[in-house]
Amino acid sequence: QKEVEQNSGPLSVPEGAIASLNCTYSDRVSQSFFWYRQYSGKSPELIMSIYSNGDKEDGRFTAQLNKASQYVSLLIRDSQPSDSATYLCAVNMALGTGTASKLTFGTGTRLQVTL
Amino acid sequence: SAVISQKPSRDICQRGTSLTIQCQVDSQVTMMFWYRQQPGQSLTLIATANQGSEATYESGFVIDKFPISRPNLTFSTLTVSNMSPEDSSIYLCSGGGRQGNTEAFFGQGTRLTVV
């Protein structure tokens, strides 16, 4: 069983719609969860981090975490063509103590925002 | 976020040779990591670069093939030794644990082609 699972996509949404990206993880002791955006040929860019159950909003992005279900998601509101990229879910076991532990990445979901 | 500079950005190398990749962070970070991303794949952790001691390697990666140095809290190198075409990949440096949080950021990556 993969440690971090994502649907590879592509996920196609029309411009202006909400894109919903999902991720499940297998290690119950995981404490920190991240979403990275990666454009083709570029390195991953951190867009959201979440540590507690519930929702965290930042602009058009909302991260949702449910530790009981071992599930984390990313919602992108008012999707734009510039949001077209691969979104990587990453998980680690660091507990917000200031020490970034190693990340386990999912395979990524490719998002396509159509005009 | 921390700014991570990585060089070279790309290189084409002959099989049997070695390449050293440098990673410089604009501020001190607790942790530095080296990842590999093969074409169309997600990121795989090679090793954790430990300041002042030997790196910690993940399963499938060994020091003889990927020697790593980390002389201080802002700099690390990864050497890909005795290269073969199978080593063609993107190599990414990551740093984190800055300012008391667990977020990790990436350099721009090194695209390596072995011929």
PDB file of C-alpha atoms in Angstrom:
ATOM      1  CA  GLN A   1       0.000   0.000   0.000  1.00  0.00           C
ATOM      2  CA  LYS A   2       1.369   3.402  -0.961  1.00  0.00           C
ATOM      3  CA  GLU A   3       2.009   5.717   1.965  1.00  0.00           C
ATOM      4  CA  VAL A   4       0.447   8.772   0.318  1.00  0.00           C
ATOM      5  CA  GLU A   5      -2.128   8.279  -2.400  1.00  0.00           C
ATOM      6  CA  GLN A   6      -3.523  10.709  -4.907  1.00  0.00           C
ATOM      7  CA  ASN A   7      -5.565  10.318  -8.057  1.00  0.00           C
ATOM      8  CA  SER A   8      -3.174  11.053 -10.906  1.00  0.00           C
ATOM      9  CA  GLY A   9      -5.860  12.720 -13.010  1.00  0.00           C
ATOM     10  CA  PRO A  10      -5.982  14.702 -15.116  1.00  0.00           C
ATOM     11  CA  LEU A  11      -8.706  16.540 -13.280  1.00  0.00           C
ATOM     12  CA  SER A  12     -10.369  18.907 -15.699  1.00  0.00           C
ATOM     13  CA  VAL A  13     -12.446  21.840 -14.434  1.00  0.00           C
ATOM     14  CA  PRO A  14     -13.837  24.864 -16.256  1.00  0.00           C
ATOM     15  CA  GLU A  15     -12.509  28.302 -15.468  1.00  0.00           C
ATOM     16  CA  GLY A  16     -14.274  29.779 -12.443  1.00  0.00           C
ATOM     17  CA  ALA A  17     -15.253  26.423 -10.983  1.00  0.00           C
ATOM     18  CA  ILE A  18     -14.031  24.796  -7.774  1.00  0.00           C
ATOM     19  CA  ALA A  19     -11.279  22.214  -8.138  1.00  0.00           C
ATOM     20  CA  SER A  20     -11.188  19.539  -5.448  1.00  0.00           C
ATOM     21  CA  LEU A  21      -7.994  17.564  -4.950  1.00  0.00           C
ATOM     22  CA  ASN A  22      -7.827  14.639  -2.574  1.00  0.00           C
ATOM     23  CA  CYS A  23      -5.112  12.750  -0.733  1.00  0.00           C
ATOM     24  CA  THR A  24      -5.082   9.830   1.692  1.00  0.00           C
ATOM     25  CA  TYR A  25      -2.181   8.683   3.849  1.00  0.00           C
ATOM     26  CA  SER A  26      -1.453   5.462   5.672  1.00  0.00           C
ATOM     27  CA  ASP A  27       0.680   6.483   8.669  1.00  0.00           C
ATOM     28  CA  ARG A  28      -1.543   7.475  11.602  1.00  0.00           C
ATOM     29  CA  VAL A  29       1.289   9.275  13.395  1.00  0.00           C
ATOM     30  CA  SER A  30       1.651  11.808  10.581  1.00  0.00           C
ATOM     31  CA  GLN A  31       1.359  15.311  11.967  1.00  0.00           C
ATOM     32  CA  SER A  32       2.082  17.794   9.196  1.00  0.00           C
ATOM     33  CA  PHE A  33       0.490  18.000   5.784  1.00  0.00           C
ATOM     34  CA  PHE A  34       1.422  20.090   2.802  1.00  0.00           C
ATOM     35  CA  TRP A  35       0.233  20.869  -0.670  1.00  0.00           C
ATOM     36  CA  TYR A  36       2.782  21.781  -3.314  1.00  0.00           C
ATOM     37  CA  ARG A  37       2.101  23.038  -6.800  1.00  0.00           C
ATOM     38  CA  GLN A  38       4.495  22.002  -9.557  1.00  0.00           C
ATOM     39  CA  TYR A  39       4.426  23.498 -13.009  1.00  0.00           C
ATOM     40  CA  SER A  40       5.945  21.440 -15.791  1.00  0.00           C
ATOM     41  CA  GLY A  41       9.724  21.714 -15.719  1.00  0.00           C
ATOM     42  CA  LYS A  42       9.738  23.603 -12.425  1.00  0.00           C
ATOM     43  CA  SER A  43      10.375  22.649  -8.826  1.00  0.00           C
ATOM     44  CA  PRO A  44       7.563  22.215  -6.264  1.00  0.00           C
ATOM     45  CA  GLU A  45       6.189  25.388  -4.689  1.00  0.00           C
ATOM     46  CA  LEU A  46       4.580  25.238  -1.254  1.00  0.00           C
ATOM     47  CA  ILE A  47       1.036  26.606  -1.336  1.00  0.00           C
ATOM     48  CA  MET A  48      -0.586  25.294   1.861  1.00  0.00           C
ATOM     49  CA  SER A  49       0.341  23.660   5.135  1.00  0.00           C
ATOM     50  CA  ILE A  50      -2.118  22.252   7.653  1.00  0.00           C
ATOM     51  CA  TYR A  51      -1.548  20.641  11.039  1.00  0.00           C
ATOM     52  CA  SER A  52      -4.953  20.453  12.768  1.00  0.00           C
ATOM     53  CA  ASN A  53      -8.264  18.895  11.871  1.00  0.00           C
ATOM     54  CA  GLY A  54     -10.610  21.187  10.015  1.00  0.00           C
ATOM     55  CA  ASP A  55     -10.239  23.806   7.328  1.00  0.00           C
ATOM     56  CA  LYS A  56      -7.510  26.316   6.637  1.00  0.00           C
ATOM     57  CA  GLU A  57      -8.125  29.041   4.095  1.00  0.00           C
ATOM     58  CA  ASP A  58      -5.621  31.187   2.237  1.00  0.00           C
ATOM     59  CA  GLY A  59      -7.025  33.272  -0.578  1.00  0.00           C
ATOM     60  CA  ARG A  60      -8.607  30.975  -3.161  1.00  0.00           C
ATOM     61  CA  PHE A  61      -7.117  27.886  -1.510  1.00  0.00           C
ATOM     62  CA  THR A  62      -8.657  25.856   1.318  1.00  0.00           C
ATOM     63  CA  ALA A  63      -6.943  22.850   2.845  1.00  0.00           C
ATOM     64  CA  GLN A  64      -9.051  20.349   4.762  1.00  0.00           C
ATOM     65  CA  LEU A  65      -7.688  17.755   7.163  1.00  0.00           C
ATOM     66  CA  ASN A  66      -9.432  14.789   8.770  1.00  0.00           C
ATOM     67  CA  LYS A  67      -6.948  12.770  10.785  1.00  0.00           C
ATOM     68  CA  ALA A  68      -9.510  10.168  11.823  1.00  0.00           C
ATOM     69  CA  SER A  69     -10.125   9.338   8.173  1.00  0.00           C
ATOM     70  CA  GLN A  70      -6.459   9.959   7.230  1.00  0.00           C
ATOM     71  CA  TYR A  71      -7.586  12.313   4.544  1.00  0.00           C
ATOM     72  CA  VAL A  72      -6.438  15.729   3.392  1.00  0.00           C
ATOM     73  CA  SER A  73      -7.843  17.769   0.537  1.00  0.00           C
ATOM     74  CA  LEU A  74      -7.247  21.000  -1.306  1.00  0.00           C
ATOM     75  CA  LEU A  75     -10.006  23.150  -2.744  1.00  0.00           C
ATOM     76  CA  ILE A  76      -9.253  25.810  -5.306  1.00  0.00           C
ATOM     77  CA  ARG A  77     -12.041  28.318  -5.764  1.00  0.00           C
ATOM     78  CA  ASP A  78     -12.552  30.371  -8.914  1.00  0.00           C
ATOM     79  CA  SER A  79     -10.076  28.184 -10.790  1.00  0.00           C
ATOM     80  CA  GLN A  80      -7.914  29.986 -13.316  1.00  0.00           C
ATOM     81  CA  PRO A  81      -5.962  28.627 -16.297  1.00  0.00           C
ATOM     82  CA  SER A  82      -2.807  29.584 -14.390  1.00  0.00           C
ATOM     83  CA  ASP A  83      -3.787  26.987 -11.767  1.00  0.00           C
ATOM     84  CA  SER A  84      -3.151  24.248 -14.322  1.00  0.00           C
ATOM     85  CA  ALA A  85      -0.300  22.257 -12.780  1.00  0.00           C
ATOM     86  CA  THR A  86       0.429  19.094 -10.847  1.00  0.00           C
ATOM     87  CA  TYR A  87      -0.520  19.277  -7.174  1.00  0.00           C
ATOM     88  CA  LEU A  88       1.555  17.186  -4.800  1.00  0.00           C
ATOM     89  CA  CYS A  89       0.357  16.113  -1.386  1.00  0.00           C
ATOM     90  CA  ALA A  90       3.155  15.649   1.154  1.00  0.00           C
ATOM     91  CA  VAL A  91       3.094  14.251   4.664  1.00  0.00           C
ATOM     92  CA  ASN A  92       5.603  14.168   7.506  1.00  0.00           C
ATOM     93  CA  MET A  93       5.768  13.259  11.170  1.00  0.00           C
ATOM     94  CA  ALA A  94       7.208  16.495  12.556  1.00  0.00           C
ATOM     95  CA  LEU A  95       5.038  18.012  15.285  1.00  0.00           C
ATOM     96  CA  GLY A  96       5.456  21.703  14.677  1.00  0.00           C
ATOM     97  CA  THR A  97       8.529  21.852  16.870  1.00  0.00           C
ATOM     98  CA  GLY A  98      10.496  23.772  14.327  1.00  0.00           C
ATOM     99  CA  THR A  99      12.120  20.729  12.813  1.00  0.00           C
ATOM    100  CA  ALA A 100      11.113  19.963   9.255  1.00  0.00           C
ATOM    101  CA  SER A 101      11.128  16.216   8.971  1.00  0.00           C
ATOM    102  CA  LYS A 102      11.419  14.316   5.743  1.00  0.00           C
ATOM    103  CA  LEU A 103       8.421  14.430   3.459  1.00  0.00           C
ATOM    104  CA  THR A 104       6.629  11.555   1.801  1.00  0.00           C
ATOM    105  CA  PHE A 105       5.013  12.669  -1.438  1.00  0.00           C
ATOM    106  CA  GLY A 106       2.044  11.396  -3.323  1.00  0.00           C
ATOM    107  CA  THR A 107       2.315  10.898  -7.051  1.00  0.00           C
ATOM    108  CA  GLY A 108       0.469  14.154  -7.696  1.00  0.00           C
ATOM    109  CA  THR A 109      -2.785  15.112  -9.379  1.00  0.00           C
ATOM    110  CA  ARG A 110      -2.604  16.933 -12.685  1.00  0.00           C
ATOM    111  CA  LEU A 111      -5.155  19.733 -12.824  1.00  0.00           C
ATOM    112  CA  GLN A 112      -6.322  21.241 -16.082  1.00  0.00           C
ATOM    113  CA  VAL A 113      -8.413  24.409 -15.971  1.00  0.00           C
ATOM    114  CA  THR A 114     -10.208  24.878 -19.244  1.00  0.00           C
ATOM    115  CA  LEU A 115     -11.457  28.112 -20.784  1.00  0.00           C
TER     116      LEU A 115
ATOM    117  CA  SER B   1       9.826  31.420   2.836  1.00  0.00           C
ATOM    118  CA  ALA B   2      13.476  30.461   2.570  1.00  0.00           C
ATOM    119  CA  VAL B   3      15.192  31.101  -0.736  1.00  0.00           C
ATOM    120  CA  ILE B   4      17.154  28.092  -1.936  1.00  0.00           C
ATOM    121  CA  SER B   5      19.639  28.423  -4.772  1.00  0.00           C
ATOM    122  CA  GLN B   6      20.749  25.295  -6.520  1.00  0.00           C
ATOM    123  CA  LYS B   7      23.362  24.882  -9.212  1.00  0.00           C
ATOM    124  CA  PRO B   8      23.919  23.816 -11.850  1.00  0.00           C
ATOM    125  CA  SER B   9      20.368  24.102 -13.165  1.00  0.00           C
ATOM    126  CA  ARG B  10      21.100  21.464 -15.783  1.00  0.00           C
ATOM    127  CA  ASP B  11      23.958  19.408 -17.112  1.00  0.00           C
ATOM    128  CA  ILE B  12      24.700  16.731 -19.650  1.00  0.00           C
ATOM    129  CA  CYS B  13      27.347  14.301 -18.463  1.00  0.00           C
ATOM    130  CA  GLN B  14      29.217  11.315 -19.804  1.00  0.00           C
ATOM    131  CA  ARG B  15      28.600   7.955 -18.191  1.00  0.00           C
ATOM    132  CA  GLY B  16      31.194   7.008 -15.604  1.00  0.00           C
ATOM    133  CA  THR B  17      31.796  10.588 -14.523  1.00  0.00           C
ATOM    134  CA  SER B  18      30.569  12.385 -11.389  1.00  0.00           C
ATOM    135  CA  LEU B  19      28.618  15.591 -10.880  1.00  0.00           C
ATOM    136  CA  THR B  20      28.405  17.671  -7.717  1.00  0.00           C
ATOM    137  CA  ILE B  21      25.266  19.724  -7.146  1.00  0.00           C
ATOM    138  CA  GLN B  22      25.367  22.654  -4.751  1.00  0.00           C
ATOM    139  CA  CYS B  23      22.542  23.991  -2.608  1.00  0.00           C
ATOM    140  CA  GLN B  24      22.673  27.333  -0.798  1.00  0.00           C
ATOM    141  CA  VAL B  25      19.946  28.612   1.553  1.00  0.00           C
ATOM    142  CA  ASP B  26      19.583  32.306   2.314  1.00  0.00           C
ATOM    143  CA  SER B  27      19.240  31.640   6.061  1.00  0.00           C
ATOM    144  CA  GLN B  28      20.033  28.891   8.519  1.00  0.00           C
ATOM    145  CA  VAL B  29      17.737  25.888   8.344  1.00  0.00           C
ATOM    146  CA  THR B  30      17.587  22.941  10.668  1.00  0.00           C
ATOM    147  CA  MET B  31      17.099  20.317   8.023  1.00  0.00           C
ATOM    148  CA  MET B  32      18.215  19.883   4.444  1.00  0.00           C
ATOM    149  CA  PHE B  33      17.138  17.085   2.152  1.00  0.00           C
ATOM    150  CA  TRP B  34      17.944  15.768  -1.289  1.00  0.00           C
ATOM    151  CA  TYR B  35      15.230  14.352  -3.541  1.00  0.00           C
ATOM    152  CA  ARG B  36      15.157  12.784  -6.970  1.00  0.00           C
ATOM    153  CA  GLN B  37      12.324  13.171  -9.422  1.00  0.00           C
ATOM    154  CA  GLN B  38      12.426  10.875 -12.409  1.00  0.00           C
ATOM    155  CA  PRO B  39      10.490  11.794 -15.557  1.00  0.00           C
ATOM    156  CA  GLY B  40       6.763  11.743 -14.947  1.00  0.00           C
ATOM    157  CA  GLN B  41       7.216  10.597 -11.371  1.00  0.00           C
ATOM    158  CA  SER B  42       6.836  12.104  -7.941  1.00  0.00           C
ATOM    159  CA  LEU B  43       9.658  12.987  -5.579  1.00  0.00           C
ATOM    160  CA  THR B  44      11.710  10.318  -3.862  1.00  0.00           C
ATOM    161  CA  LEU B  45      13.866  11.202  -0.871  1.00  0.00           C
ATOM    162  CA  ILE B  46      17.509  10.283  -1.325  1.00  0.00           C
ATOM    163  CA  ALA B  47      18.886  11.378   2.034  1.00  0.00           C
ATOM    164  CA  THR B  48      18.786  13.842   4.885  1.00  0.00           C
ATOM    165  CA  ALA B  49      21.880  16.049   4.987  1.00  0.00           C
ATOM    166  CA  ASN B  50      23.002  16.357   8.592  1.00  0.00           C
ATOM    167  CA  GLN B  51      25.150  19.272   9.629  1.00  0.00           C
ATOM    168  CA  GLY B  52      28.507  18.097  10.861  1.00  0.00           C
ATOM    169  CA  SER B  53      27.833  14.387  10.497  1.00  0.00           C
ATOM    170  CA  GLU B  54      27.171  11.738   7.888  1.00  0.00           C
ATOM    171  CA  ALA B  55      23.973  11.955   5.882  1.00  0.00           C
ATOM    172  CA  THR B  56      21.078   9.607   6.571  1.00  0.00           C
ATOM    173  CA  TYR B  57      20.191   7.632   3.452  1.00  0.00           C
ATOM    174  CA  GLU B  58      16.854   6.159   2.476  1.00  0.00           C
ATOM    175  CA  SER B  59      16.427   2.590   1.374  1.00  0.00           C
ATOM    176  CA  GLY B  60      17.894   2.057  -2.056  1.00  0.00           C
ATOM    177  CA  PHE B  61      20.400   4.897  -1.853  1.00  0.00           C
ATOM    178  CA  VAL B  62      23.988   4.528  -0.662  1.00  0.00           C
ATOM    179  CA  ILE B  63      26.759   6.892   0.294  1.00  0.00           C
ATOM    180  CA  ASP B  64      29.214   5.573  -2.300  1.00  0.00           C
ATOM    181  CA  LYS B  65      26.814   6.504  -5.092  1.00  0.00           C
ATOM    182  CA  PHE B  66      25.428   9.730  -3.594  1.00  0.00           C
ATOM    183  CA  PRO B  67      27.954  11.269  -1.205  1.00  0.00           C
ATOM    184  CA  ILE B  68      26.550  14.303   0.588  1.00  0.00           C
ATOM    185  CA  SER B  69      28.214  17.078   2.503  1.00  0.00           C
ATOM    186  CA  ARG B  70      26.731  19.665   4.819  1.00  0.00           C
ATOM    187  CA  PRO B  71      29.464  21.797   6.352  1.00  0.00           C
ATOM    188  CA  ASN B  72      27.108  24.381   7.880  1.00  0.00           C
ATOM    189  CA  LEU B  73      23.429  25.259   8.303  1.00  0.00           C
ATOM    190  CA  THR B  74      23.077  27.023   4.956  1.00  0.00           C
ATOM    191  CA  PHE B  75      24.941  24.836   2.463  1.00  0.00           C
ATOM    192  CA  SER B  76      24.960  21.271   1.178  1.00  0.00           C
ATOM    193  CA  THR B  77      26.245  19.326  -1.802  1.00  0.00           C
ATOM    194  CA  LEU B  78      25.125  16.105  -3.449  1.00  0.00           C
ATOM    195  CA  THR B  79      27.468  14.187  -5.727  1.00  0.00           C
ATOM    196  CA  VAL B  80      26.130  11.703  -8.233  1.00  0.00           C
ATOM    197  CA  SER B  81      29.029   9.289  -8.738  1.00  0.00           C
ATOM    198  CA  ASN B  82      29.956   6.958 -11.562  1.00  0.00           C
ATOM    199  CA  MET B  83      26.899   8.024 -13.493  1.00  0.00           C
ATOM    200  CA  SER B  84      24.852   5.842 -15.813  1.00  0.00           C
ATOM    201  CA  PRO B  85      21.897   6.778 -18.024  1.00  0.00           C
ATOM    202  CA  GLU B  86      19.577   5.519 -15.252  1.00  0.00           C
ATOM    203  CA  ASP B  87      20.733   8.462 -13.136  1.00  0.00           C
ATOM    204  CA  SER B  88      19.157  10.895 -15.584  1.00  0.00           C
ATOM    205  CA  SER B  89      16.660  12.732 -13.449  1.00  0.00           C
ATOM    206  CA  ILE B  90      15.891  15.984 -11.700  1.00  0.00           C
ATOM    207  CA  TYR B  91      17.653  16.372  -8.384  1.00  0.00           C
ATOM    208  CA  LEU B  92      16.096  18.707  -5.848  1.00  0.00           C
ATOM    209  CA  CYS B  93      17.431  20.238  -2.681  1.00  0.00           C
ATOM    210  CA  SER B  94      15.003  21.102   0.108  1.00  0.00           C
ATOM    211  CA  GLY B  95      15.419  23.018   3.334  1.00  0.00           C
ATOM    212  CA  GLY B  96      13.186  23.573   6.317  1.00  0.00           C
ATOM    213  CA  GLY B  97      12.809  24.036  10.040  1.00  0.00           C
ATOM    214  CA  ARG B  98      13.374  27.764   9.792  1.00  0.00           C
ATOM    215  CA  GLN B  99      11.731  30.202  12.196  1.00  0.00           C
ATOM    216  CA  GLY B 100      10.135  27.485  14.256  1.00  0.00           C
ATOM    217  CA  ASN B 101       7.957  25.812  11.671  1.00  0.00           C
ATOM    218  CA  THR B 102       8.071  22.601   9.707  1.00  0.00           C
ATOM    219  CA  GLU B 103       7.549  23.953   6.203  1.00  0.00           C
ATOM    220  CA  ALA B 104      10.107  22.901   3.628  1.00  0.00           C
ATOM    221  CA  PHE B 105      11.020  24.713   0.445  1.00  0.00           C
ATOM    222  CA  PHE B 106      12.750  23.623  -2.712  1.00  0.00           C
ATOM    223  CA  GLY B 107      15.542  24.860  -4.870  1.00  0.00           C
ATOM    224  CA  GLN B 108      14.937  25.147  -8.596  1.00  0.00           C
ATOM    225  CA  GLY B 109      16.346  21.701  -9.246  1.00  0.00           C
ATOM    226  CA  THR B 110      19.136  20.258 -11.374  1.00  0.00           C
ATOM    227  CA  ARG B 111      18.134  18.484 -14.548  1.00  0.00           C
ATOM    228  CA  LEU B 112      20.752  15.823 -15.196  1.00  0.00           C
ATOM    229  CA  THR B 113      21.107  13.906 -18.425  1.00  0.00           C
ATOM    230  CA  VAL B 114      23.668  11.112 -18.613  1.00  0.00           C
ATOM    231  CA  VAL B 115      24.740  10.028 -22.092  1.00  0.00           C
TER     232      VAL B 115
END
